[in-house]
Short mmCIF file of C-alpha atoms in Angstrom, two decimals:
data_model
loop_
_atom_site.label_atom_id
_atom_site.label_comp_id
_atom_site.label_asym_id
_atom_site.label_seq_id
_atom_site.Cartn_x
_atom_site.Cartn_y
_atom_site.Cartn_z
CA MET R 119 -20.53 -3.39 -47.27
CA LYS R 120 -17.98 -1.60 -45.14
CA GLU R 121 -16.77 -3.26 -41.96
CA THR R 122 -18.09 -0.40 -39.79
CA GLU R 123 -21.64 -0.95 -41.07
CA HIS R 124 -21.74 -4.39 -39.49
CA LYS R 125 -21.40 -2.82 -36.07
CA ASN R 126 -24.13 -1.23 -34.00
CA PRO R 127 -24.51 2.40 -35.16
CA LEU R 128 -25.79 3.43 -31.74
CA CYS R 129 -22.47 2.40 -30.26
CA LYS R 130 -20.78 5.03 -32.39
CA ASN R 131 -22.30 7.80 -30.29
CA VAL R 132 -21.55 6.42 -26.85
CA PRO R 133 -18.03 4.91 -26.83
CA SER R 134 -16.97 6.60 -23.62
CA LEU R 135 -20.21 5.63 -21.86
CA LEU R 136 -19.80 2.00 -22.91
CA SER R 137 -16.16 1.97 -21.82
CA SER R 138 -17.10 3.37 -18.42
CA PHE R 139 -19.88 0.81 -18.02
CA VAL R 140 -17.55 -2.08 -18.90
CA ASP R 141 -14.86 -0.82 -16.49
CA THR R 142 -17.42 -0.49 -13.68
CA PHE R 143 -18.74 -3.98 -14.39
CA VAL R 144 -15.24 -5.49 -14.28
CA ASP R 145 -14.31 -3.50 -11.14
CA PHE R 146 -17.45 -4.65 -9.33
CA THR R 147 -16.81 -8.27 -10.25
CA VAL R 148 -13.14 -8.52 -9.28
CA SER R 149 -13.27 -6.28 -6.17
CA GLY R 150 -15.83 -8.33 -4.29
CA GLY R 151 -18.73 -6.01 -5.07
CA LEU R 152 -17.31 -2.49 -4.71
CA PHE R 153 -18.46 0.55 -6.65
CA LEU R 154 -15.64 3.07 -6.78
CA PRO R 155 -16.77 6.69 -6.33
CA ASN R 156 -15.96 8.97 -9.23
CA PRO R 157 -12.55 10.57 -8.67
CA ASP R 158 -12.25 14.29 -8.14
CA PRO R 159 -11.63 15.69 -11.67
CA LYS R 160 -9.20 18.25 -10.19
CA THR R 161 -6.90 15.50 -8.92
CA SER R 162 -7.45 12.72 -11.46
CA GLN R 163 -4.93 13.72 -14.09
CA ASN R 164 -3.05 10.90 -15.82
CA VAL R 165 0.33 11.94 -14.45
CA ARG R 166 0.81 14.11 -11.39
CA GLU R 167 3.62 14.75 -8.99
CA PRO R 168 3.70 12.17 -6.18
CA THR R 169 2.98 13.43 -2.69
CA THR R 170 6.26 13.87 -0.81
CA ARG R 171 5.65 16.53 1.85
CA LEU R 172 2.55 17.52 3.79
CA PRO R 173 2.18 19.95 6.68
CA ARG R 174 1.25 18.81 10.19
CA VAL R 175 -2.36 17.65 10.45
CA ASP R 176 -4.79 17.40 13.37
CA ARG R 177 -5.11 13.62 13.12
CA LEU R 178 -2.56 11.36 11.46
CA ILE R 179 -3.02 7.58 11.37
CA ALA R 180 -0.23 5.15 10.38
CA ILE R 181 -1.06 1.57 9.43
CA GLY R 182 1.55 -1.14 8.94
CA ASP R 183 1.91 -4.03 6.49
CA LEU R 184 -1.36 -5.68 5.35
CA HIS R 185 -0.10 -8.59 3.21
CA GLY R 186 -3.23 -9.74 1.45
CA ASP R 187 -5.46 -10.18 4.51
CA LEU R 188 -8.66 -8.27 3.75
CA GLU R 189 -10.49 -9.02 6.99
CA LYS R 190 -7.59 -8.08 9.26
CA SER R 191 -7.02 -4.95 7.16
CA LYS R 192 -10.62 -3.91 7.82
CA GLN R 193 -10.13 -4.59 11.53
CA ALA R 194 -7.19 -2.19 11.59
CA LEU R 195 -9.19 0.47 9.74
CA ARG R 196 -12.14 0.11 12.12
CA LEU R 197 -9.81 0.22 15.10
CA ALA R 198 -8.92 3.77 14.10
CA GLY R 199 -12.53 4.70 13.32
CA LEU R 200 -11.76 5.10 9.62
CA ILE R 201 -14.55 2.87 8.25
CA ASN R 202 -17.94 1.71 9.43
CA GLY R 203 -19.54 -1.73 9.21
CA SER R 204 -20.29 -1.13 5.53
CA ASP R 205 -16.65 -0.27 4.83
CA GLN R 206 -17.48 3.38 4.13
CA TRP R 207 -15.08 6.15 5.08
CA THR R 208 -15.82 7.61 8.54
CA GLY R 209 -12.42 9.19 9.18
CA GLY R 210 -13.51 12.73 8.36
CA THR R 211 -10.52 14.99 7.75
CA ALA R 212 -7.94 12.51 9.07
CA THR R 213 -4.79 11.78 7.08
CA VAL R 214 -3.94 8.07 6.81
CA VAL R 215 -0.63 6.56 5.73
CA GLN R 216 -0.48 2.85 4.88
CA ILE R 217 3.22 1.98 4.99
CA GLY R 218 3.26 -0.53 2.09
CA ASP R 219 3.32 -4.31 1.61
CA VAL R 220 -0.28 -4.85 0.58
CA LEU R 221 0.91 -7.62 -1.73
CA ASP R 222 2.01 -11.22 -1.04
CA ARG R 223 1.43 -13.73 1.77
CA GLY R 224 -2.38 -13.42 1.58
CA ASP R 225 -5.23 -14.25 -0.77
CA ASP R 226 -7.06 -10.91 -1.16
CA GLU R 227 -4.45 -8.57 -2.62
CA ILE R 228 -6.59 -7.14 -5.42
CA LYS R 229 -9.59 -6.73 -3.14
CA ILE R 230 -7.46 -4.72 -0.69
CA LEU R 231 -6.14 -2.53 -3.52
CA TYR R 232 -9.70 -1.74 -4.56
CA LEU R 233 -10.78 -1.07 -0.97
CA LEU R 234 -7.91 1.35 -0.42
CA GLU R 235 -8.66 3.10 -3.71
CA LYS R 236 -12.30 3.49 -2.67
CA LEU R 237 -11.25 4.95 0.68
CA LYS R 238 -8.85 7.37 -1.03
CA ARG R 239 -11.70 8.80 -3.05
CA GLU R 240 -14.14 8.89 -0.14
CA ALA R 241 -11.59 10.50 2.17
CA GLU R 242 -10.81 13.18 -0.40
CA LYS R 243 -14.49 14.13 -0.60
CA SER R 244 -14.55 14.51 3.20
CA GLY R 245 -11.45 16.66 3.34
CA GLY R 246 -9.19 13.81 4.45
CA LYS R 247 -6.32 11.97 2.79
CA PHE R 248 -5.49 8.29 2.42
CA ILE R 249 -1.93 7.75 1.21
CA THR R 250 -0.52 4.37 0.26
CA MET R 251 3.20 3.62 0.05
CA ASN R 252 5.46 1.19 -1.74
CA GLY R 253 6.94 -1.65 0.26
CA ASN R 254 9.54 -4.18 -0.79
CA HIS R 255 6.79 -6.59 -1.83
CA GLU R 256 5.31 -4.09 -4.27
CA ILE R 257 8.77 -3.64 -5.80
CA MET R 258 9.34 -7.41 -5.94
CA ASN R 259 6.04 -8.10 -7.69
CA ILE R 260 6.55 -5.39 -10.29
CA GLU R 261 9.84 -7.16 -11.07
CA ALA R 262 7.96 -10.50 -11.30
CA ASP R 263 9.43 -11.88 -8.06
CA PHE R 264 6.50 -13.95 -6.82
CA ARG R 265 8.23 -16.04 -4.17
CA TYR R 266 5.73 -14.98 -1.51
CA ALA R 267 2.52 -15.15 -3.57
CA THR R 268 -0.03 -17.68 -2.33
CA GLU R 269 -1.89 -20.21 -4.45
CA MET R 270 -5.16 -18.34 -3.92
CA GLY R 271 -3.34 -15.08 -4.61
CA LEU R 272 -2.40 -16.42 -8.05
CA LYS R 273 -6.02 -17.51 -8.55
CA GLU R 274 -7.26 -14.01 -7.69
CA PHE R 275 -5.05 -12.53 -10.40
CA GLU R 276 -6.11 -15.24 -12.88
CA ASP R 277 -9.78 -14.38 -12.25
CA TRP R 278 -9.00 -10.67 -12.62
CA ALA R 279 -7.27 -11.30 -15.96
CA ASN R 280 -10.23 -13.31 -17.27
CA TRP R 281 -12.69 -10.52 -16.50
CA TYR R 282 -10.30 -7.84 -17.74
CA CYS R 283 -10.01 -9.64 -21.08
CA ILE R 284 -13.80 -10.04 -21.29
CA GLY R 285 -14.10 -6.30 -20.76
CA ASN R 286 -11.57 -5.65 -23.53
CA LYS R 287 -13.50 -7.88 -25.91
CA MET R 288 -16.69 -5.95 -25.18
CA LYS R 289 -14.89 -2.66 -25.84
CA SER R 290 -13.42 -3.94 -29.10
CA LEU R 291 -16.95 -4.31 -30.55
CA CYS R 292 -17.51 -0.58 -30.36
CA VAL R 293 -16.49 1.85 -33.08
CA GLY R 294 -14.81 4.89 -31.59
CA LEU R 295 -12.88 3.11 -28.88
CA GLU R 296 -9.17 2.48 -29.23
CA LYS R 297 -8.39 -1.19 -29.76
CA PRO R 298 -7.31 -2.63 -26.37
CA LYS R 299 -3.74 -3.87 -26.02
CA ASP R 300 -3.07 -7.58 -25.69
CA LEU R 301 -2.81 -8.07 -21.91
CA PHE R 302 -0.37 -10.97 -22.27
CA SER R 303 1.89 -9.50 -24.96
CA GLY R 304 5.46 -10.76 -24.52
CA ILE R 305 4.62 -13.16 -21.67
CA PRO R 306 5.49 -16.86 -22.15
CA LEU R 307 2.65 -19.39 -22.28
CA ALA R 308 4.44 -21.75 -19.89
CA PHE R 309 7.27 -21.82 -17.35
CA LYS R 310 9.55 -24.85 -17.14
CA SER R 311 10.45 -24.34 -13.50
CA MET R 312 6.93 -24.53 -12.03
CA ALA R 313 3.89 -26.80 -11.93
CA LYS R 314 1.52 -26.41 -14.87
CA GLU R 315 -1.47 -25.50 -12.69
CA TYR R 316 0.22 -22.24 -11.71
CA HIS R 317 1.07 -21.05 -15.23
CA ASN R 318 -2.12 -19.08 -15.85
CA GLY R 319 -1.96 -17.38 -12.47
CA VAL R 320 1.68 -16.41 -12.93
CA ARG R 321 1.02 -15.09 -16.44
CA ALA R 322 -1.87 -13.00 -15.11
CA ARG R 323 0.21 -11.69 -12.23
CA ILE R 324 3.05 -10.66 -14.56
CA ALA R 325 0.59 -8.96 -16.92
CA ALA R 326 -1.11 -7.07 -14.12
CA LEU R 327 1.93 -5.95 -12.14
CA ARG R 328 4.78 -5.47 -14.62
CA PRO R 329 5.80 -1.86 -15.36
CA ASP R 330 2.82 -0.21 -17.09
CA GLY R 331 0.64 -3.26 -16.32
CA PRO R 332 -3.01 -2.39 -15.61
CA ILE R 333 -2.90 -3.03 -11.85
CA ALA R 334 0.54 -1.48 -11.43
CA ARG R 335 -0.38 1.62 -13.39
CA ARG R 336 -3.81 2.07 -11.82
CA PHE R 337 -3.00 1.40 -8.17
CA LEU R 338 0.73 1.20 -7.47
CA SER R 339 1.90 4.16 -9.56
CA GLU R 340 -0.07 6.41 -7.22
CA ASN R 341 1.92 5.13 -4.23
CA THR R 342 4.60 7.22 -2.65
CA THR R 343 7.92 5.74 -1.53
CA VAL R 344 9.04 8.37 0.99
CA LEU R 345 6.64 10.75 2.73
CA VAL R 346 7.06 13.62 5.19
CA VAL R 347 4.01 14.69 7.21
CA GLY R 348 4.74 17.44 9.71
CA ASP R 349 7.62 16.27 11.87
CA SER R 350 7.43 12.58 10.83
CA VAL R 351 9.01 10.87 7.84
CA PHE R 352 7.44 7.63 6.61
CA VAL R 353 9.28 4.92 4.69
CA HIS R 354 8.72 1.18 4.43
CA GLY R 355 12.22 0.00 5.36
CA GLY R 356 14.31 2.99 6.40
CA LEU R 357 16.20 6.03 5.19
CA LEU R 358 19.92 6.62 5.29
CA LYS R 359 21.66 9.95 4.85
CA GLN R 360 22.58 9.14 1.25
CA HIS R 361 18.92 8.53 0.38
CA VAL R 362 17.92 11.94 1.68
CA GLU R 363 20.80 13.61 -0.12
CA TYR R 364 19.73 11.90 -3.36
CA GLY R 365 16.38 13.65 -2.99
CA LEU R 366 13.04 12.48 -1.57
CA GLU R 367 11.03 14.05 -4.40
CA ARG R 368 13.43 12.51 -6.89
CA ILE R 369 13.00 9.05 -5.39
CA ASN R 370 9.20 9.30 -5.52
CA ARG R 371 9.20 10.61 -9.07
CA GLU R 372 11.60 7.97 -10.38
CA VAL R 373 9.76 5.07 -8.75
CA ARG R 374 6.48 6.36 -10.16
CA ASP R 375 7.99 6.62 -13.64
CA TRP R 376 9.44 3.11 -13.36
CA ILE R 377 6.05 1.67 -12.37
CA ASN R 378 4.47 3.49 -15.32
CA GLY R 379 6.91 1.81 -17.68
CA LEU R 380 9.07 4.84 -18.41
CA MET R 381 12.38 3.59 -16.94
CA GLY R 382 12.86 0.00 -18.07
CA LYS R 383 12.10 -3.25 -16.27
CA SER R 384 14.52 -3.05 -13.34
CA ALA R 385 13.74 -1.06 -10.19
CA PRO R 386 15.93 1.90 -9.23
CA GLY R 387 19.02 0.94 -7.23
CA TYR R 388 17.81 2.52 -3.97
CA CYS R 389 14.89 0.04 -4.02
CA LYS R 390 17.13 -3.05 -4.19
CA GLY R 391 19.49 -4.62 -1.67
CA ARG R 392 19.68 -4.61 2.11
CA HIS R 393 20.36 -0.87 2.31
CA ALA R 394 17.40 0.04 0.09
CA VAL R 395 14.63 2.33 1.30
CA VAL R 396 12.14 -0.55 1.18
CA TRP R 397 14.49 -3.25 2.52
CA LEU R 398 16.54 -1.61 5.28
CA ARG R 399 16.23 -3.18 8.76
CA LYS R 400 18.92 -1.14 10.50
CA PHE R 401 16.30 0.64 12.63
CA SER R 402 13.61 -2.04 12.92
CA ASP R 403 15.22 -5.41 13.65
CA GLU R 404 14.18 -6.49 17.15
CA GLU R 405 17.11 -8.90 17.39
CA LYS R 406 19.73 -6.19 16.79
CA LYS R 407 20.26 -2.88 18.49
CA CYS R 408 18.99 0.04 16.46
CA ASP R 409 21.74 2.13 14.86
CA CYS R 410 20.67 5.38 16.50
CA SER R 411 23.68 7.25 15.12
CA ALA R 412 22.78 6.47 11.51
CA LEU R 413 19.18 7.35 12.29
CA GLU R 414 20.18 10.75 13.67
CA HIS R 415 22.31 11.46 10.62
CA ALA R 416 19.38 10.71 8.32
CA LEU R 417 16.84 12.73 10.30
CA ALA R 418 19.21 15.69 10.60
CA THR R 419 19.17 16.08 6.81
CA ILE R 420 15.37 16.51 6.67
CA PRO R 421 14.44 19.93 8.09
CA GLY R 422 11.80 19.84 10.82
CA VAL R 423 11.61 16.04 11.05
CA LYS R 424 12.19 14.37 14.43
CA ARG R 425 11.05 10.76 13.90
CA MET R 426 11.08 8.00 11.29
CA ILE R 427 8.05 5.70 11.03
CA MET R 428 8.60 2.37 9.28
CA GLY R 429 7.10 -1.06 8.65
CA HIS R 430 8.75 -4.08 6.97
CA THR R 431 9.97 -5.89 10.10
CA ILE R 432 7.40 -7.66 12.28
CA GLN R 433 7.31 -6.39 15.86
CA GLU R 434 6.04 -9.28 17.96
CA LYS R 435 5.55 -6.93 20.93
CA GLY R 436 3.40 -4.61 18.88
CA ILE R 437 4.07 -1.03 17.87
CA ASN R 438 7.15 0.27 19.64
CA ALA R 439 9.91 2.86 19.47
CA VAL R 440 13.64 3.09 20.10
CA CYS R 441 16.30 5.81 20.02
CA ASP R 442 14.30 8.16 22.25
CA ASN R 443 11.15 7.75 20.13
CA ARG R 444 13.01 8.69 16.97
CA ALA R 445 12.40 5.30 15.32
CA ILE R 446 8.79 4.07 15.39
CA ARG R 447 8.18 0.50 14.19
CA ILE R 448 4.55 -0.22 13.19
CA ASP R 449 4.51 -3.59 11.41
CA VAL R 450 2.65 -5.87 13.84
CA GLY R 451 2.45 -8.78 11.36
CA LEU R 452 -1.34 -8.66 11.39
CA SER R 453 -1.84 -10.82 8.27
CA ARG R 454 -2.67 -14.45 8.88
CA GLY R 455 -0.04 -15.16 6.23
CA CYS R 456 2.61 -13.67 8.53
CA TYR R 457 2.40 -13.54 12.30
CA ASP R 458 -1.41 -13.19 12.63
CA GLY R 459 -0.77 -10.37 15.07
CA LEU R 460 -3.48 -8.37 16.80
CA PRO R 461 -4.27 -5.19 14.85
CA GLU R 462 -2.60 -2.00 16.07
CA VAL R 463 -2.32 1.42 14.47
CA LEU R 464 -0.42 4.55 15.40
CA GLU R 465 -2.16 7.89 15.86
CA ILE R 466 -0.37 11.25 16.00
CA ASN R 467 -2.43 14.28 16.98
CA GLY R 468 -1.91 17.92 16.08
CA ASN R 469 0.39 18.40 19.08
CA SER R 470 2.66 15.61 17.83
CA GLU R 471 1.56 13.31 20.67
CA LEU R 472 1.66 9.58 19.94
CA LEU R 473 -1.19 7.17 20.65
CA VAL R 474 -1.26 3.42 20.03
CA LEU R 475 -4.69 2.06 19.14
CA THR R 476 -4.66 -1.65 19.85
CA ALA R 477 -6.94 -4.68 19.84
CA ASN R 478 -4.74 -6.38 22.46
CA PRO R 479 -7.01 -7.68 25.26
CA LEU R 480 -4.21 -7.14 27.80
CA TYR R 481 -5.11 -3.46 27.61
CA GLN R 482 -8.87 -3.78 27.95
CA ASN R 483 -10.38 -0.94 30.01
CA LYS R 484 -6.99 0.78 30.19
CA ASN R 485 -6.05 4.20 28.90
CA LYS R 486 -2.94 5.23 30.82
CA VAL R 487 -0.25 7.80 30.48
CA TYR R 488 3.12 6.13 29.99
CA LEU R 489 5.57 6.11 32.85
CA ALA R 490 9.09 7.45 32.69
CA PRO R 491 11.44 5.70 30.22
CA ASP R 492 13.36 3.92 32.96
CA SER R 493 10.25 2.59 34.73
CA LYS R 494 9.42 -1.12 34.57
CA GLU R 495 5.82 -0.77 35.73
CA GLY R 496 2.52 -0.38 33.94
CA LEU R 497 2.20 -0.56 30.18
CA GLY R 498 5.93 -0.10 29.71
CA LEU R 499 6.32 -3.77 30.58
CA LEU R 500 4.88 -4.78 27.20
CA LEU R 501 6.40 -1.99 25.11
CA PRO R 502 9.69 -1.42 26.97
CA ASP R 503 11.27 1.07 24.58
CA TYR R 504 8.20 3.06 23.71
CA GLU R 505 6.90 6.07 25.59
CA PRO R 506 3.95 7.57 23.74
CA LYS R 507 1.33 9.47 25.71
CA GLN R 508 -1.42 6.86 25.77
CA VAL R 509 -2.60 3.45 24.71
CA GLU R 510 -6.24 3.12 23.77
CA VAL R 511 -8.04 -0.17 23.27
CA LYS R 512 -10.97 -0.76 20.96
CA ALA R 513 -12.91 -3.92 20.29
#
């Protein structure tokens, strides 16, 4: 008897249906109970050009580093009215930019990736956009630098790998489906430099996040690294003139191709080192004066752009700006694995006016226009270098 006759003949007719069912089952299990909406077939091609430039929008929301803290991430999203109590998209036609660093320092990295993917699909159906970016911690993890992974973060990836492999075994029973690849191909069984109890978690993390790994390909390859929306340019660390001259579209395309396994194991040079687009602190370090001259040179090379919005460096005073509002720093260290800061998000309306939405109780029942830059009264006391139009507080 032929080998194929041992297998269920009914399965022969429904390979794609079975594969979809298995994927949904695994997604639901590892995401904490999420069902991902079906993607728009018009925008769900395997490879598409990364988003680099968008026109000005009526409502633009910028969210800083999340670092594996699911609950605080949801607080930030609710603060901006982007999700309801059931974590469903309520942002309408708003455009949202999450500045990167979803990974590391927290225990719910995969769950956040699934939540953001769900919101991307829901936003698209409502006429909105949810764009996620690469931070230095995404780049580090793709290169298997796990210095900032938590013990529970490793466990989350180990659990994901177990369910992913179960799903592959189920698919392998069906005639008509391509035989799944070995998830752990080329990955050592053990690591001499670490405790044995972490080996499985590290192996799973490497398998998931290496170039062309399932998590990297599915979630991170869709990230952008540099983004222009209207008169704002977004980047995790910062942009220098040489980065802009190299080409923003080129940077996004090359990073995407690297994550998809098309450019070797090592990240592009502009993603590594202290002057890299995801590592630069020249415009965000609170302890050092911002290099406004270098900032101006970078902005001058991007037509129509008047401000740079960045994360990466925790701002203990909350969202703030320097260099005449040309450098906006939005990483408030909200993750409990970092600074456990109060959630804040930045809103830019269609008139390019800036609004800080904050959970800081110091601003309860206040919604004031900022005073002149040289004034020491009012809200300027807390955010001394920042002069947006308003601060709004939400519970």
